[in-house]
PDB file of C-alpha atoms in Angstrom:
ATOM      1  CA  UNK Z   1      24.862 -18.040 -14.895  1.00 53.00           C
ATOM      2  CA  UNK Z   2      26.416 -13.837 -15.175  1.00 62.00           C
ATOM      3  CA  UNK Z   3      24.036 -10.893 -14.612  1.00 64.00           C
ATOM      4  CA  UNK Z   4      24.137  -7.656 -16.323  1.00 65.00           C
ATOM      5  CA  UNK Z   5      23.735  -4.603 -14.942  1.00 66.00           C
ATOM      6  CA  UNK Z   6      21.379  -2.906 -17.380  1.00 68.00           C
ATOM      7  CA  UNK Z   7      18.573  -1.354 -16.790  1.00 77.00           C
ATOM      8  CA  UNK Z   8      15.579  -2.514 -15.084  1.00 87.00           C
ATOM      9  CA  UNK Z   9      12.040  -1.349 -16.511  1.00 87.00           C
ATOM     10  CA  UNK Z  10       8.960  -0.331 -14.112  1.00 93.00           C
ATOM     11  CA  UNK Z  11       8.208   2.933 -13.229  1.00 94.00           C
ATOM     12  CA  UNK Z  12       6.926   3.251  -9.435  1.00 95.00           C
ATOM     13  CA  UNK Z  13       3.682   5.175  -8.566  1.00 95.00           C
ATOM     14  CA  UNK Z  14       3.063   7.917  -9.284  1.00 96.00           C
ATOM     15  CA  UNK Z  15       1.825   8.451  -5.553  1.00 95.00           C
ATOM     16  CA  UNK Z  16       5.792   7.908  -4.690  1.00 95.00           C
ATOM     17  CA  UNK Z  17       6.524  12.047  -5.950  1.00 96.00           C
ATOM     18  CA  UNK Z  18       3.073  13.093  -3.506  1.00 95.00           C
ATOM     19  CA  UNK Z  19       5.124  10.868  -0.761  1.00 95.00           C
ATOM     20  CA  UNK Z  20       8.718  12.147  -1.103  1.00 94.00           C
ATOM     21  CA  UNK Z  21       7.263  15.916  -1.509  1.00 96.00           C
ATOM     22  CA  UNK Z  22       5.340  15.309   2.316  1.00 95.00           C
ATOM     23  CA  UNK Z  23       9.175  13.899   3.093  1.00 93.00           C
ATOM     24  CA  UNK Z  24      10.183  16.373   1.302  1.00 95.00           C
ATOM     25  CA  UNK Z  25       8.508  19.584   3.223  1.00 96.00           C
ATOM     26  CA  UNK Z  26       8.945  17.764   6.493  1.00 95.00           C
ATOM     27  CA  UNK Z  27      12.321  18.358   6.568  1.00 95.00           C
ATOM     28  CA  UNK Z  28      12.295  22.467   5.614  1.00 96.00           C
ATOM     29  CA  UNK Z  29       8.801  23.743   7.319  1.00 96.00           C
ATOM     30  CA  UNK Z  30      10.958  22.624  11.288  1.00 97.00           C
ATOM     31  CA  UNK Z  31      14.116  24.943   9.590  1.00 96.00           C
ATOM     32  CA  UNK Z  32      11.510  27.570   7.145  1.00 96.00           C
ATOM     33  CA  UNK Z  33       9.657  28.049  11.411  1.00 96.00           C
ATOM     34  CA  UNK Z  34      12.467  28.208  13.781  1.00 95.00           C
ATOM     35  CA  UNK Z  35      14.372  30.581  11.703  1.00 95.00           C
ATOM     36  CA  UNK Z  36       9.993  32.711  11.556  1.00 95.00           C
ATOM     37  CA  UNK Z  37       9.331  32.301  15.139  1.00 95.00           C
ATOM     38  CA  UNK Z  38      13.322  32.931  16.268  1.00 95.00           C
ATOM     39  CA  UNK Z  39      13.294  36.525  14.330  1.00 94.00           C
ATOM     40  CA  UNK Z  40       9.640  36.951  16.074  1.00 94.00           C
ATOM     41  CA  UNK Z  41      10.302  36.293  19.293  1.00 95.00           C
ATOM     42  CA  UNK Z  42      14.328  37.620  19.528  1.00 93.00           C
ATOM     43  CA  UNK Z  43      13.818  41.168  17.419  1.00 91.00           C
ATOM     44  CA  UNK Z  44      18.020  41.506  18.241  1.00 92.00           C
ATOM     45  CA  UNK Z  45      18.678  38.236  15.622  1.00 90.00           C
ATOM     46  CA  UNK Z  46      16.152  39.379  12.785  1.00 91.00           C
ATOM     47  CA  UNK Z  47      19.616  40.476  11.004  1.00 93.00           C
ATOM     48  CA  UNK Z  48      20.728  37.269  10.478  1.00 94.00           C
ATOM     49  CA  UNK Z  49      17.436  34.678  10.666  1.00 92.00           C
ATOM     50  CA  UNK Z  50      15.614  37.138   8.454  1.00 94.00           C
ATOM     51  CA  UNK Z  51      18.474  35.897   5.606  1.00 95.00           C
ATOM     52  CA  UNK Z  52      18.692  32.663   6.840  1.00 95.00           C
ATOM     53  CA  UNK Z  53      14.685  32.732   6.182  1.00 95.00           C
ATOM     54  CA  UNK Z  54      14.289  33.297   3.177  1.00 96.00           C
ATOM     55  CA  UNK Z  55      17.169  31.547   1.288  1.00 96.00           C
ATOM     56  CA  UNK Z  56      15.388  28.569   3.461  1.00 96.00           C
ATOM     57  CA  UNK Z  57      12.666  29.303   2.572  1.00 96.00           C
ATOM     58  CA  UNK Z  58      14.027  29.797  -1.586  1.00 97.00           C
ATOM     59  CA  UNK Z  59      15.961  26.474  -1.850  1.00 96.00           C
ATOM     60  CA  UNK Z  60      13.474  24.138   0.590  1.00 96.00           C
ATOM     61  CA  UNK Z  61      11.175  25.386  -1.761  1.00 96.00           C
ATOM     62  CA  UNK Z  62      12.682  24.262  -4.488  1.00 96.00           C
ATOM     63  CA  UNK Z  63      14.452  20.689  -3.562  1.00 95.00           C
ATOM     64  CA  UNK Z  64      11.033  20.042  -1.995  1.00 96.00           C
ATOM     65  CA  UNK Z  65       9.300  21.090  -5.840  1.00 95.00           C
ATOM     66  CA  UNK Z  66      12.540  19.955  -7.911  1.00 95.00           C
ATOM     67  CA  UNK Z  67      13.051  16.742  -5.905  1.00 94.00           C
ATOM     68  CA  UNK Z  68      10.410  14.505  -6.004  1.00 95.00           C
ATOM     69  CA  UNK Z  69       9.578  14.497 -10.315  1.00 94.00           C
ATOM     70  CA  UNK Z  70      13.331  14.327 -10.571  1.00 93.00           C
ATOM     71  CA  UNK Z  71      13.162  11.167  -8.243  1.00 92.00           C
ATOM     72  CA  UNK Z  72      10.276   9.315  -9.884  1.00 94.00           C
ATOM     73  CA  UNK Z  73      12.461   9.813 -13.261  1.00 92.00           C
ATOM     74  CA  UNK Z  74      14.782   7.983 -12.237  1.00 91.00           C
ATOM     75  CA  UNK Z  75      13.431   4.978  -9.701  1.00 93.00           C
ATOM     76  CA  UNK Z  76      13.131   1.775 -11.729  1.00 93.00           C
ATOM     77  CA  UNK Z  77      12.788  -2.201 -10.262  1.00 95.00           C
ATOM     78  CA  UNK Z  78      12.809  -5.500 -11.739  1.00 93.00           C
ATOM     79  CA  UNK Z  79      12.913  -8.621 -10.677  1.00 91.00           C
ATOM     80  CA  UNK Z  80      13.438 -10.947 -13.065  1.00 88.00           C
ATOM     81  CA  UNK Z  81      14.245 -15.266 -12.787  1.00 85.00           C
ATOM     82  CA  UNK Z  82      17.470 -14.519 -11.312  1.00 86.00           C
ATOM     83  CA  UNK Z  83      18.183 -11.742  -9.704  1.00 88.00           C
ATOM     84  CA  UNK Z  84      15.989  -8.644  -8.401  1.00 90.00           C
ATOM     85  CA  UNK Z  85      16.960  -4.289 -10.243  1.00 92.00           C
ATOM     86  CA  UNK Z  86      16.340  -1.530  -8.791  1.00 92.00           C
ATOM     87  CA  UNK Z  87      17.586   2.028 -10.153  1.00 91.00           C
ATOM     88  CA  UNK Z  88      17.727   4.594  -6.720  1.00 90.00           C
ATOM     89  CA  UNK Z  89      18.622   7.835  -6.112  1.00 85.00           C
ATOM     90  CA  UNK Z  90      17.501  12.477  -7.441  1.00 78.00           C
ATOM     91  CA  UNK Z  91      21.488  13.853  -6.184  1.00 81.00           C
ATOM     92  CA  UNK Z  92      23.352  10.860  -6.362  1.00 88.00           C
ATOM     93  CA  UNK Z  93      21.716   7.425  -8.609  1.00 87.00           C
ATOM     94  CA  UNK Z  94      22.582   3.932  -7.931  1.00 88.00           C
ATOM     95  CA  UNK Z  95      21.423   1.065 -10.134  1.00 87.00           C
ATOM     96  CA  UNK Z  96      22.318  -2.393  -7.821  1.00 88.00           C
ATOM     97  CA  UNK Z  97      21.515  -5.474  -8.234  1.00 87.00           C
ATOM     98  CA  UNK Z  98      20.588  -8.709  -6.004  1.00 87.00           C
ATOM     99  CA  UNK Z  99      21.790 -12.406  -8.025  1.00 88.00           C
ATOM    100  CA  UNK Z 100      18.249 -14.299  -6.200  1.00 87.00           C
ATOM    101  CA  UNK Z 101      20.975 -16.144  -4.898  1.00 86.00           C
ATOM    102  CA  UNK Z 102      22.679 -13.708  -2.736  1.00 87.00           C
ATOM    103  CA  UNK Z 103      19.347 -12.534  -0.593  1.00 89.00           C
ATOM    104  CA  UNK Z 104      18.614 -13.808   2.209  1.00 90.00           C
ATOM    105  CA  UNK Z 105      15.172 -12.926   3.376  1.00 91.00           C
ATOM    106  CA  UNK Z 106      12.751 -10.557   1.622  1.00 93.00           C
ATOM    107  CA  UNK Z 107       9.870  -7.924   4.200  1.00 93.00           C
ATOM    108  CA  UNK Z 108       7.175  -5.019   2.460  1.00 94.00           C
ATOM    109  CA  UNK Z 109       6.804  -2.183   4.676  1.00 95.00           C
ATOM    110  CA  UNK Z 110       4.051   0.136   4.972  1.00 95.00           C
ATOM    111  CA  UNK Z 111       4.678   3.172   7.291  1.00 93.00           C
ATOM    112  CA  UNK Z 112       1.853   5.844   7.794  1.00 94.00           C
ATOM    113  CA  UNK Z 113       2.923   7.931   5.106  1.00 93.00           C
ATOM    114  CA  UNK Z 114       2.909   4.671   2.254  1.00 94.00           C
ATOM    115  CA  UNK Z 115      -0.828   3.348   4.350  1.00 95.00           C
ATOM    116  CA  UNK Z 116      -2.195   7.125   3.246  1.00 95.00           C
ATOM    117  CA  UNK Z 117      -1.198   7.185  -0.723  1.00 95.00           C
ATOM    118  CA  UNK Z 118      -1.789   3.962  -0.394  1.00 96.00           C
ATOM    119  CA  UNK Z 119       2.372   2.826  -1.091  1.00 97.00           C
ATOM    120  CA  UNK Z 120       4.610  -0.053  -0.217  1.00 97.00           C
ATOM    121  CA  UNK Z 121       8.171  -0.158   0.011  1.00 96.00           C
ATOM    122  CA  UNK Z 122       9.853  -3.805  -1.388  1.00 96.00           C
ATOM    123  CA  UNK Z 123      12.994  -4.831   1.402  1.00 95.00           C
ATOM    124  CA  UNK Z 124      15.626  -7.203  -0.483  1.00 94.00           C
ATOM    125  CA  UNK Z 125      18.121  -8.168   2.483  1.00 93.00           C
ATOM    126  CA  UNK Z 126      21.594  -9.673   0.289  1.00 87.00           C
ATOM    127  CA  UNK Z 127      24.297 -10.389   1.552  1.00 81.00           C
ATOM    128  CA  UNK Z 128      25.755  -7.787   0.849  1.00 77.00           C
ATOM    129  CA  UNK Z 129      28.145  -5.217   2.916  1.00 76.00           C
ATOM    130  CA  UNK Z 130      26.152  -2.237   0.586  1.00 79.00           C
ATOM    131  CA  UNK Z 131      22.623  -3.531   2.246  1.00 84.00           C
ATOM    132  CA  UNK Z 132      19.262  -3.800   1.048  1.00 90.00           C
ATOM    133  CA  UNK Z 133      17.938  -3.232  -2.198  1.00 91.00           C
ATOM    134  CA  UNK Z 134      14.852  -1.031  -1.112  1.00 92.00           C
ATOM    135  CA  UNK Z 135      12.169   0.037  -3.301  1.00 94.00           C
ATOM    136  CA  UNK Z 136      10.298   2.549  -1.933  1.00 93.00           C
ATOM    137  CA  UNK Z 137       7.217   3.919  -3.946  1.00 94.00           C
ATOM    138  CA  UNK Z 138       5.098   0.396  -5.125  1.00 96.00           C
ATOM    139  CA  UNK Z 139       1.419  -0.309  -4.917  1.00 96.00           C
ATOM    140  CA  UNK Z 140       0.619  -2.459  -2.055  1.00 96.00           C
ATOM    141  CA  UNK Z 141       0.165  -5.524  -3.929  1.00 95.00           C
ATOM    142  CA  UNK Z 142       2.696  -5.265  -6.490  1.00 95.00           C
ATOM    143  CA  UNK Z 143       4.744  -5.449  -3.816  1.00 95.00           C
ATOM    144  CA  UNK Z 144       3.157  -8.168  -1.428  1.00 95.00           C
ATOM    145  CA  UNK Z 145       3.456 -10.268  -5.435  1.00 94.00           C
ATOM    146  CA  UNK Z 146       7.365  -9.426  -6.124  1.00 93.00           C
ATOM    147  CA  UNK Z 147       7.847 -10.011  -2.578  1.00 93.00           C
ATOM    148  CA  UNK Z 148       5.674 -14.049  -3.268  1.00 92.00           C
ATOM    149  CA  UNK Z 149       7.669 -14.388  -6.152  1.00 91.00           C
ATOM    150  CA  UNK Z 150      11.059 -13.854  -4.448  1.00 91.00           C
ATOM    151  CA  UNK Z 151      10.701 -15.860  -1.523  1.00 88.00           C
ATOM    152  CA  UNK Z 152       9.351 -18.265  -4.755  1.00 87.00           C
ATOM    153  CA  UNK Z 153      12.154 -18.099  -6.815  1.00 83.00           C
ATOM    154  CA  UNK Z 154      14.959 -18.058  -3.799  1.00 80.00           C
ATOM    155  CA  UNK Z 155      14.228 -21.259  -2.173  1.00 77.00           C
ATOM    156  CA  UNK Z 156      14.119 -23.217  -5.836  1.00 75.00           C
ATOM    157  CA  UNK Z 157      17.818 -21.202  -6.709  1.00 66.00           C
ATOM    158  CA  UNK Z 158      20.523 -22.963  -5.329  1.00 64.00           C
ATOM    159  CA  UNK Z 159      23.815 -20.895  -3.639  1.00 60.00           C
ATOM    160  CA  UNK Z 160      24.210 -20.947   0.754  1.00 57.00           C
ATOM    161  CA  UNK Z 161      23.098 -16.777   0.296  1.00 53.00           C
ATOM    162  CA  UNK Z 162      26.531 -16.075   1.972  1.00 51.00           C
TER     163      UNK Z 162
END
């Protein structure tokens, strides 16, 4: 059986853009707030904190505005009778294939932000040094169905998952 590297067909949920935006802001806002607080509390630092604050605010806003939509455009996934396909990334793009015979565990994960946005993550652990295939931004029912399908398929697939 030969498995071809090809783009997966399914998009993640559009709500994933909100998740990625919130995560981006959680990285940017503490830096901007810390620089703003330093400039306010420590007047002597303003010669370097204010320019850094402006740069951090502009680049952070650009990152939070562009990255989530860019990721949404790239992220794809698919589960077939032979493999799990995933395409991810926004700056560095990655395509992954996990043949069913190499799958060791299948999990669904729902963190607090995922729950708030009604999203789920499918984590397919394989016998690979590259780590698990992680598909973020799925509807919980879709993730559950994919996990069930993979569980059933891997039990019927010959191989030792190593």
